[in-house]
């Protein structure tokens, strides 16, 4: 439930706090933690924080399809379908073979 997702988000927060500085450079490994924490925050209902992490993920790895997927998910949960579709479309450009992006894009359009 919600508590488990909050624990997961706390775990990723700890990981980010202890990560070396080069993880936060362009294409850095912190993007995966931001992505995963964004998902956990989304599932626990913390949409604003989930958005912040999805944004950080996209800034670190703009060519990673999952970063755009995470942004799309936040917009989808907010009911902002047009913005969600834009994110899914951008993610599909990065990885045209990702079935999740294709499915969610069709749903958002």
Tab-separated table of N, CA, C and O in Angstrom:
chain	number	residue	atom	x	y	z
A	1	UNK	N	0.793	-1.178	0.000
A	1	UNK	CA	0.000	0.000	0.000
A	1	UNK	C	0.845	1.255	0.000
A	1	UNK	O	2.036	1.244	-0.328
A	2	UNK	N	0.198	2.335	0.368
A	2	UNK	CA	0.841	3.652	0.350
A	2	UNK	C	2.106	3.683	1.215
A	2	UNK	O	3.110	4.267	0.828
A	3	UNK	N	2.067	3.031	2.373
A	3	UNK	CA	3.233	3.038	3.269
A	3	UNK	C	4.443	2.380	2.624
A	3	UNK	O	5.571	2.839	2.792
A	4	UNK	N	4.206	1.309	1.880
A	4	UNK	CA	5.312	0.618	1.211
A	4	UNK	C	5.954	1.507	0.158
A	4	UNK	O	7.176	1.517	0.005
A	5	UNK	N	5.125	2.260	-0.575
A	5	UNK	CA	5.665	3.171	-1.582
A	5	UNK	C	6.438	4.305	-0.918
A	5	UNK	O	7.464	4.751	-1.442
A	6	UNK	N	5.958	4.770	0.238
A	6	UNK	CA	6.678	5.820	0.963
A	6	UNK	C	8.027	5.308	1.452
A	6	UNK	O	9.022	6.036	1.429
A	7	UNK	N	8.078	4.045	1.898
A	7	UNK	CA	9.356	3.440	2.309
A	7	UNK	C	10.304	3.344	1.125
A	7	UNK	O	11.504	3.597	1.262
A	8	UNK	N	9.774	2.971	-0.022
A	8	UNK	CA	10.612	2.878	-1.230
A	8	UNK	C	11.170	4.250	-1.588
A	8	UNK	O	12.355	4.382	-1.913
A	9	UNK	N	10.329	5.279	-1.516
A	9	UNK	CA	10.789	6.640	-1.816
A	9	UNK	C	11.893	7.051	-0.844
A	9	UNK	O	12.898	7.656	-1.248
A	10	UNK	N	11.737	6.705	0.420
A	10	UNK	CA	12.768	7.028	1.426
A	10	UNK	C	14.074	6.303	1.112
A	10	UNK	O	15.163	6.868	1.274
A	11	UNK	N	13.981	5.068	0.655
A	11	UNK	CA	15.167	4.306	0.272
A	11	UNK	C	15.923	5.029	-0.852
A	11	UNK	O	17.137	5.186	-0.795
A	12	UNK	N	15.189	5.481	-1.880
A	12	UNK	CA	15.838	6.186	-2.995
A	12	UNK	C	16.378	7.539	-2.565
A	12	UNK	O	17.406	7.989	-3.079
A	13	UNK	N	15.723	8.184	-1.614
A	13	UNK	CA	16.240	9.447	-1.079
A	13	UNK	C	17.600	9.206	-0.421
A	13	UNK	O	18.556	9.955	-0.661
A	14	UNK	N	17.704	8.155	0.372
A	14	UNK	CA	18.969	7.804	1.016
A	14	UNK	C	20.035	7.511	-0.034
A	14	UNK	O	21.180	7.962	0.087
A	15	UNK	N	19.666	6.770	-1.062
A	15	UNK	CA	20.617	6.453	-2.132
A	15	UNK	C	21.106	7.716	-2.816
A	15	UNK	O	22.318	7.860	-3.080
A	16	UNK	N	20.210	8.653	-3.078
A	16	UNK	CA	20.600	9.909	-3.727
A	16	UNK	C	21.493	10.753	-2.822
A	16	UNK	O	22.447	11.377	-3.285
A	17	UNK	N	21.191	10.762	-1.535
A	17	UNK	CA	21.984	11.554	-0.596
A	17	UNK	C	23.408	11.028	-0.459
A	17	UNK	O	24.326	11.785	-0.174
A	18	UNK	N	23.578	9.727	-0.651
A	18	UNK	CA	24.910	9.147	-0.483
A	18	UNK	C	25.632	8.922	-1.815
A	18	UNK	O	26.767	8.439	-1.818
A	19	UNK	N	25.006	9.287	-2.921
A	19	UNK	CA	25.614	9.078	-4.236
A	19	UNK	C	26.767	10.052	-4.462
A	19	UNK	O	26.700	11.205	-4.037
A	20	UNK	N	27.806	9.592	-5.139
A	20	UNK	CA	28.912	10.496	-5.465
A	20	UNK	C	28.461	11.582	-6.442
A	20	UNK	O	27.500	11.387	-7.198
A	21	UNK	N	29.143	12.705	-6.426
A	21	UNK	CA	28.714	13.862	-7.217
A	21	UNK	C	28.645	13.573	-8.714
A	21	UNK	O	27.790	14.127	-9.406
A	22	UNK	N	29.509	12.698	-9.236
A	22	UNK	CA	29.470	12.448	-10.681
A	22	UNK	C	28.182	11.741	-11.118
A	22	UNK	O	27.846	11.745	-12.290
A	23	UNK	N	27.431	11.181	-10.193
A	23	UNK	CA	26.137	10.576	-10.528
A	23	UNK	C	25.135	11.633	-10.993
A	23	UNK	O	24.165	11.319	-11.649
A	24	UNK	N	25.387	12.889	-10.613
A	24	UNK	CA	24.445	13.971	-10.907
A	24	UNK	C	24.852	14.778	-12.135
A	24	UNK	O	24.223	15.768	-12.464
A	25	UNK	N	25.890	14.344	-12.831
A	25	UNK	CA	26.297	14.986	-14.074
A	25	UNK	C	25.435	14.456	-15.212
A	25	UNK	O	24.722	13.462	-15.055
A	26	UNK	N	25.525	15.090	-16.369
A	26	UNK	CA	24.743	14.661	-17.529
A	26	UNK	C	24.943	13.175	-17.779
A	26	UNK	O	26.071	12.676	-17.707
A	27	UNK	N	23.844	12.490	-18.038
A	27	UNK	CA	23.827	11.041	-18.277
A	27	UNK	C	24.233	10.243	-17.038
A	27	UNK	O	24.545	9.063	-17.116
A	28	UNK	N	24.200	10.888	-15.868
A	28	UNK	CA	24.615	10.236	-14.631
A	28	UNK	C	23.637	9.194	-14.125
A	28	UNK	O	22.458	9.176	-14.470
A	29	UNK	N	24.167	8.318	-13.282
A	29	UNK	CA	23.388	7.209	-12.746
A	29	UNK	C	22.293	7.637	-11.777
A	29	UNK	O	21.406	6.837	-11.466
A	30	UNK	N	22.329	8.864	-11.307
A	30	UNK	CA	21.272	9.333	-10.410
A	30	UNK	C	19.920	9.339	-11.116
A	30	UNK	O	18.878	9.259	-10.463
A	31	UNK	N	19.927	9.382	-12.439
A	31	UNK	CA	18.662	9.393	-13.189
A	31	UNK	C	17.800	8.187	-12.846
A	31	UNK	O	16.583	8.307	-12.702
A	32	UNK	N	18.420	7.026	-12.685
A	32	UNK	CA	17.644	5.816	-12.349
A	32	UNK	C	17.000	5.951	-10.976
A	32	UNK	O	15.840	5.553	-10.787
A	33	UNK	N	17.725	6.522	-10.020
A	33	UNK	CA	17.142	6.733	-8.688
A	33	UNK	C	16.000	7.742	-8.744
A	33	UNK	O	14.960	7.539	-8.117
A	34	UNK	N	16.195	8.838	-9.492
A	34	UNK	CA	15.116	9.817	-9.640
A	34	UNK	C	13.896	9.174	-10.305
A	34	UNK	O	12.763	9.415	-9.908
A	35	UNK	N	14.138	8.343	-11.310
A	35	UNK	CA	13.041	7.657	-11.995
A	35	UNK	C	12.280	6.751	-11.039
A	35	UNK	O	11.045	6.791	-10.974
A	36	UNK	N	13.006	5.942	-10.299
A	36	UNK	CA	12.364	5.000	-9.380
A	36	UNK	C	11.668	5.713	-8.224
A	36	UNK	O	10.582	5.315	-7.805
A	37	UNK	N	12.300	6.771	-7.713
A	37	UNK	CA	11.657	7.515	-6.631
A	37	UNK	C	10.420	8.231	-7.154
A	37	UNK	O	9.392	8.295	-6.466
A	38	UNK	N	10.480	8.727	-8.385
A	38	UNK	CA	9.314	9.370	-8.980
A	38	UNK	C	8.139	8.398	-9.021
A	38	UNK	O	7.007	8.756	-8.681
A	39	UNK	N	8.413	7.160	-9.419
A	39	UNK	CA	7.362	6.145	-9.473
A	39	UNK	C	6.796	5.871	-8.080
A	39	UNK	O	5.577	5.817	-7.900
A	40	UNK	N	7.683	5.721	-7.095
A	40	UNK	CA	7.221	5.459	-5.725
A	40	UNK	C	6.395	6.629	-5.193
A	40	UNK	O	5.355	6.427	-4.549
A	41	UNK	N	6.836	7.845	-5.467
A	41	UNK	CA	6.089	9.026	-5.025
A	41	UNK	C	4.737	9.104	-5.723
A	41	UNK	O	3.724	9.447	-5.097
A	42	UNK	N	4.724	8.783	-6.996
A	42	UNK	CA	3.478	8.772	-7.753
A	42	UNK	C	2.486	7.793	-7.131
A	42	UNK	O	1.322	8.128	-6.899
A	43	UNK	N	2.961	6.596	-6.822
A	43	UNK	CA	2.102	5.567	-6.249
A	43	UNK	C	1.634	5.921	-4.835
A	43	UNK	O	0.597	5.445	-4.391
A	44	UNK	N	2.401	6.758	-4.142
A	44	UNK	CA	1.990	7.171	-2.798
A	44	UNK	C	1.160	8.457	-2.827
A	44	UNK	O	0.809	8.995	-1.786
A	45	UNK	N	0.875	8.956	-4.045
A	45	UNK	CA	0.001	10.113	-4.184
A	45	UNK	C	0.687	11.462	-4.081
A	45	UNK	O	0.019	12.489	-4.026
A	46	UNK	N	2.005	11.487	-4.086
A	46	UNK	CA	2.753	12.744	-3.967
A	46	UNK	C	3.135	13.238	-5.364
A	46	UNK	O	4.296	13.165	-5.778
A	47	UNK	N	2.149	13.743	-6.080
A	47	UNK	CA	2.329	14.072	-7.488
A	47	UNK	C	3.329	15.192	-7.733
A	47	UNK	O	4.082	15.137	-8.709
A	48	UNK	N	3.343	16.206	-6.886
A	48	UNK	CA	4.283	17.310	-7.091
A	48	UNK	C	5.727	16.836	-6.938
A	48	UNK	O	6.595	17.180	-7.745
A	49	UNK	N	5.974	16.035	-5.918
A	49	UNK	CA	7.325	15.504	-5.720
A	49	UNK	C	7.692	14.527	-6.838
A	49	UNK	O	8.837	14.491	-7.295
A	50	UNK	N	6.722	13.734	-7.280
A	50	UNK	CA	6.961	12.809	-8.395
A	50	UNK	C	7.342	13.584	-9.650
A	50	UNK	O	8.233	13.181	-10.400
A	51	UNK	N	6.678	14.727	-9.852
A	51	UNK	CA	6.983	15.581	-11.005
A	51	UNK	C	8.406	16.124	-10.915
A	51	UNK	O	9.143	16.119	-11.903
A	52	UNK	N	8.805	16.573	-9.729
A	52	UNK	CA	10.166	17.103	-9.542
A	52	UNK	C	11.208	16.051	-9.896
A	52	UNK	O	12.204	16.343	-10.575
A	53	UNK	N	10.993	14.822	-9.446
A	53	UNK	CA	11.954	13.756	-9.728
A	53	UNK	C	11.943	13.362	-11.198
A	53	UNK	O	13.000	13.096	-11.782
A	54	UNK	N	10.781	13.317	-11.801
A	54	UNK	CA	10.706	13.005	-13.233
A	54	UNK	C	11.425	14.087	-14.038
A	54	UNK	O	12.128	13.782	-15.002
A	55	UNK	N	11.279	15.336	-13.618
A	55	UNK	CA	11.975	16.441	-14.284
A	55	UNK	C	13.486	16.294	-14.136
A	55	UNK	O	14.231	16.475	-15.106
A	56	UNK	N	13.941	15.971	-12.931
A	56	UNK	CA	15.375	15.785	-12.693
A	56	UNK	C	15.911	14.638	-13.550
A	56	UNK	O	16.997	14.729	-14.134
A	57	UNK	N	15.154	13.578	-13.645
A	57	UNK	CA	15.535	12.426	-14.453
A	57	UNK	C	15.681	12.827	-15.915
A	57	UNK	O	16.668	12.475	-16.577
A	58	UNK	N	14.710	13.576	-16.423
A	58	UNK	CA	14.729	14.009	-17.819
A	58	UNK	C	15.894	14.951	-18.092
A	58	UNK	O	16.500	14.895	-19.157
A	59	UNK	N	16.215	15.804	-17.120
A	59	UNK	CA	17.349	16.711	-17.300
A	59	UNK	C	18.671	15.949	-17.350
A	59	UNK	O	19.555	16.283	-18.134
A	60	UNK	N	18.796	14.916	-16.522
A	60	UNK	CA	20.032	14.134	-16.502
A	60	UNK	C	20.182	13.253	-17.740
A	60	UNK	O	21.279	13.099	-18.270
A	61	UNK	N	19.082	12.640	-18.152
A	61	UNK	CA	19.124	11.708	-19.286
A	61	UNK	C	17.997	12.020	-20.276
A	61	UNK	O	16.997	11.301	-20.340
A	62	UNK	N	18.159	13.088	-21.052
A	62	UNK	CA	17.089	13.489	-21.972
A	62	UNK	C	16.835	12.504	-23.115
A	62	UNK	O	15.788	12.551	-23.741
A	63	UNK	N	17.761	11.599	-23.355
A	63	UNK	CA	17.576	10.632	-24.449
A	63	UNK	C	17.151	9.260	-23.933
A	63	UNK	O	17.103	8.294	-24.687
A	64	UNK	N	16.828	9.172	-22.648
A	64	UNK	CA	16.393	7.919	-22.043
A	64	UNK	C	14.868	7.885	-22.074
A	64	UNK	O	14.196	8.751	-21.496
A	65	UNK	N	14.310	6.893	-22.729
A	65	UNK	CA	12.852	6.837	-22.894
A	65	UNK	C	12.121	6.804	-21.559
A	65	UNK	O	11.047	7.392	-21.411
A	66	UNK	N	12.699	6.145	-20.564
A	66	UNK	CA	12.019	6.028	-19.269
A	66	UNK	C	11.845	7.384	-18.587
A	66	UNK	O	10.867	7.601	-17.882
A	67	UNK	N	12.783	8.302	-18.810
A	67	UNK	CA	12.629	9.625	-18.186
A	67	UNK	C	11.377	10.320	-18.719
A	67	UNK	O	10.623	10.923	-17.956
A	68	UNK	N	11.130	10.186	-20.001
A	68	UNK	CA	9.930	10.792	-20.598
A	68	UNK	C	8.670	10.035	-20.170
A	68	UNK	O	7.619	10.640	-19.964
A	69	UNK	N	8.801	8.728	-20.031
A	69	UNK	CA	7.684	7.919	-19.548
A	69	UNK	C	7.264	8.374	-18.152
A	69	UNK	O	6.074	8.533	-17.870
A	70	UNK	N	8.248	8.595	-17.269
A	70	UNK	CA	7.926	9.046	-15.905
A	70	UNK	C	7.202	10.391	-15.925
A	70	UNK	O	6.241	10.601	-15.186
A	71	UNK	N	7.668	11.320	-16.762
A	71	UNK	CA	6.981	12.617	-16.869
A	71	UNK	C	5.553	12.409	-17.365
A	71	UNK	O	4.610	13.004	-16.844
A	72	UNK	N	5.415	11.556	-18.356
A	72	UNK	CA	4.086	11.267	-18.891
A	72	UNK	C	3.161	10.690	-17.841
A	72	UNK	O	1.971	11.025	-17.792
A	73	UNK	N	3.709	9.829	-17.010
A	73	UNK	CA	2.891	9.217	-15.959
A	73	UNK	C	2.365	10.262	-14.968
A	73	UNK	O	1.220	10.201	-14.551
A	74	UNK	N	3.205	11.208	-14.604
A	74	UNK	CA	2.750	12.257	-13.678
A	74	UNK	C	1.616	13.051	-14.328
A	74	UNK	O	0.578	13.282	-13.704
A	75	UNK	N	1.812	13.433	-15.585
A	75	UNK	CA	0.749	14.171	-16.280
A	75	UNK	C	-0.515	13.326	-16.399
A	75	UNK	O	-1.628	13.833	-16.245
A	76	UNK	N	-0.369	12.035	-16.667
A	76	UNK	CA	-1.534	11.156	-16.788
A	76	UNK	C	-2.298	11.090	-15.472
A	76	UNK	O	-3.519	11.200	-15.436
A	77	UNK	N	-1.561	10.932	-14.349
A	77	UNK	CA	-2.212	10.882	-13.041
A	77	UNK	C	-2.895	12.198	-12.702
A	77	UNK	O	-3.864	12.216	-11.954
A	78	UNK	N	-2.402	13.311	-13.251
A	78	UNK	CA	-3.020	14.621	-13.038
A	78	UNK	C	-4.186	14.852	-13.989
A	78	UNK	O	-4.865	15.876	-13.895
A	79	UNK	N	-4.378	13.948	-14.935
A	79	UNK	CA	-5.440	14.125	-15.923
A	79	UNK	C	-5.066	15.079	-17.043
A	79	UNK	O	-5.933	15.539	-17.785
A	80	UNK	N	-3.780	15.371	-17.196
A	80	UNK	CA	-3.299	16.278	-18.241
A	80	UNK	C	-2.867	15.436	-19.446
A	80	UNK	O	-1.682	15.211	-19.689
A	81	UNK	N	-3.854	14.977	-20.196
A	81	UNK	CA	-3.643	13.991	-21.247
A	81	UNK	C	-2.786	14.502	-22.386
A	81	UNK	O	-1.969	13.760	-22.931
A	82	UNK	N	-2.965	15.749	-22.784
A	82	UNK	CA	-2.180	16.298	-23.899
A	82	UNK	C	-0.699	16.311	-23.549
A	82	UNK	O	0.153	15.902	-24.343
A	83	UNK	N	-0.387	16.764	-22.333
A	83	UNK	CA	1.011	16.799	-21.893
A	83	UNK	C	1.571	15.389	-21.721
A	83	UNK	O	2.731	15.126	-22.047
A	84	UNK	N	0.734	14.490	-21.232
A	84	UNK	CA	1.165	13.094	-21.098
A	84	UNK	C	1.518	12.530	-22.470
A	84	UNK	O	2.566	11.893	-22.646
A	85	UNK	N	0.665	12.789	-23.460
A	85	UNK	CA	0.907	12.288	-24.815
A	85	UNK	C	2.210	12.846	-25.379
A	85	UNK	O	2.975	12.119	-26.021
A	86	UNK	N	2.482	14.124	-25.129
A	86	UNK	CA	3.738	14.726	-25.601
A	86	UNK	C	4.946	13.998	-25.006
A	86	UNK	O	5.919	13.729	-25.710
A	87	UNK	N	4.873	13.672	-23.732
A	87	UNK	CA	5.981	12.971	-23.073
A	87	UNK	C	6.139	11.557	-23.619
A	87	UNK	O	7.264	11.110	-23.886
A	88	UNK	N	5.034	10.856	-23.767
A	88	UNK	CA	5.099	9.497	-24.311
A	88	UNK	C	5.655	9.516	-25.735
A	88	UNK	O	6.444	8.658	-26.116
A	89	UNK	N	5.236	10.515	-26.512
A	89	UNK	CA	5.712	10.640	-27.896
A	89	UNK	C	7.223	10.883	-27.912
A	89	UNK	O	7.952	10.280	-28.703
A	90	UNK	N	7.691	11.748	-27.014
A	90	UNK	CA	9.130	12.031	-26.929
A	90	UNK	C	9.893	10.776	-26.510
A	90	UNK	O	10.963	10.473	-27.037
A	91	UNK	N	9.343	10.038	-25.570
A	91	UNK	CA	9.966	8.788	-25.145
A	91	UNK	C	10.025	7.775	-26.268
A	91	UNK	O	11.022	7.064	-26.426
A	92	UNK	N	8.962	7.721	-27.074
A	92	UNK	CA	8.927	6.782	-28.200
A	92	UNK	C	9.968	7.138	-29.253
A	92	UNK	O	10.488	6.257	-29.939
A	93	UNK	N	10.306	8.415	-29.361
A	93	UNK	CA	11.387	8.815	-30.273
A	93	UNK	C	12.717	8.239	-29.794
A	93	UNK	O	13.558	7.865	-30.593
A	94	UNK	N	12.887	8.194	-28.484
A	94	UNK	CA	14.128	7.663	-27.896
A	94	UNK	C	14.194	6.144	-28.020
A	94	UNK	O	15.281	5.581	-28.181
A	95	UNK	N	13.062	5.493	-27.890
A	95	UNK	CA	13.002	4.031	-27.976
A	95	UNK	C	11.699	3.622	-28.654
A	95	UNK	O	10.700	3.353	-27.990
A	96	UNK	N	11.707	3.564	-29.997
A	96	UNK	CA	10.482	3.250	-30.729
A	96	UNK	C	9.954	1.830	-30.487
A	96	UNK	O	8.814	1.532	-30.827
A	97	UNK	N	10.755	0.981	-29.878
A	97	UNK	CA	10.341	-0.412	-29.649
A	97	UNK	C	9.771	-0.649	-28.252
A	97	UNK	O	9.494	-1.792	-27.899
A	98	UNK	N	9.614	0.410	-27.459
A	98	UNK	CA	9.082	0.262	-26.107
A	98	UNK	C	7.557	0.137	-26.175
A	98	UNK	O	6.865	1.116	-26.479
A	99	UNK	N	7.019	-1.052	-25.873
A	99	UNK	CA	5.566	-1.238	-25.993
A	99	UNK	C	4.759	-0.410	-24.996
A	99	UNK	O	3.634	-0.019	-25.291
A	100	UNK	N	5.329	-0.118	-23.828
A	100	UNK	CA	4.605	0.693	-22.837
A	100	UNK	C	4.323	2.087	-23.376
A	100	UNK	O	3.222	2.614	-23.219
A	101	UNK	N	5.323	2.678	-24.013
A	101	UNK	CA	5.145	4.032	-24.543
A	101	UNK	C	4.081	4.041	-25.634
A	101	UNK	O	3.241	4.936	-25.673
A	102	UNK	N	4.096	3.053	-26.494
A	102	UNK	CA	3.103	2.975	-27.565
A	102	UNK	C	1.696	2.823	-26.979
A	102	UNK	O	0.764	3.502	-27.408
A	103	UNK	N	1.571	1.959	-26.003
A	103	UNK	CA	0.271	1.722	-25.376
A	103	UNK	C	-0.255	2.967	-24.678
A	103	UNK	O	-1.405	3.378	-24.881
A	104	UNK	N	0.589	3.581	-23.854
A	104	UNK	CA	0.148	4.768	-23.122
A	104	UNK	C	-0.089	5.960	-24.039
A	104	UNK	O	-0.977	6.771	-23.789
A	105	UNK	N	0.697	6.067	-25.096
A	105	UNK	CA	0.485	7.155	-26.059
A	105	UNK	C	-0.888	7.003	-26.697
A	105	UNK	O	-1.638	7.980	-26.785
A	106	UNK	N	-1.231	5.809	-27.110
A	106	UNK	CA	-2.548	5.580	-27.722
A	106	UNK	C	-3.667	5.898	-26.737
A	106	UNK	O	-4.694	6.484	-27.114
A	107	UNK	N	-3.462	5.573	-25.472
A	107	UNK	CA	-4.470	5.855	-24.446
A	107	UNK	C	-4.612	7.353	-24.206
A	107	UNK	O	-5.709	7.861	-23.995
A	108	UNK	N	-3.491	8.082	-24.247
A	108	UNK	CA	-3.510	9.515	-23.935
A	108	UNK	C	-4.058	10.354	-25.087
A	108	UNK	O	-4.566	11.445	-24.855
A	109	UNK	N	-3.959	9.840	-26.300
A	109	UNK	CA	-4.396	10.640	-27.468
A	109	UNK	C	-5.854	10.552	-27.720
A	109	UNK	O	-6.759	10.204	-27.420
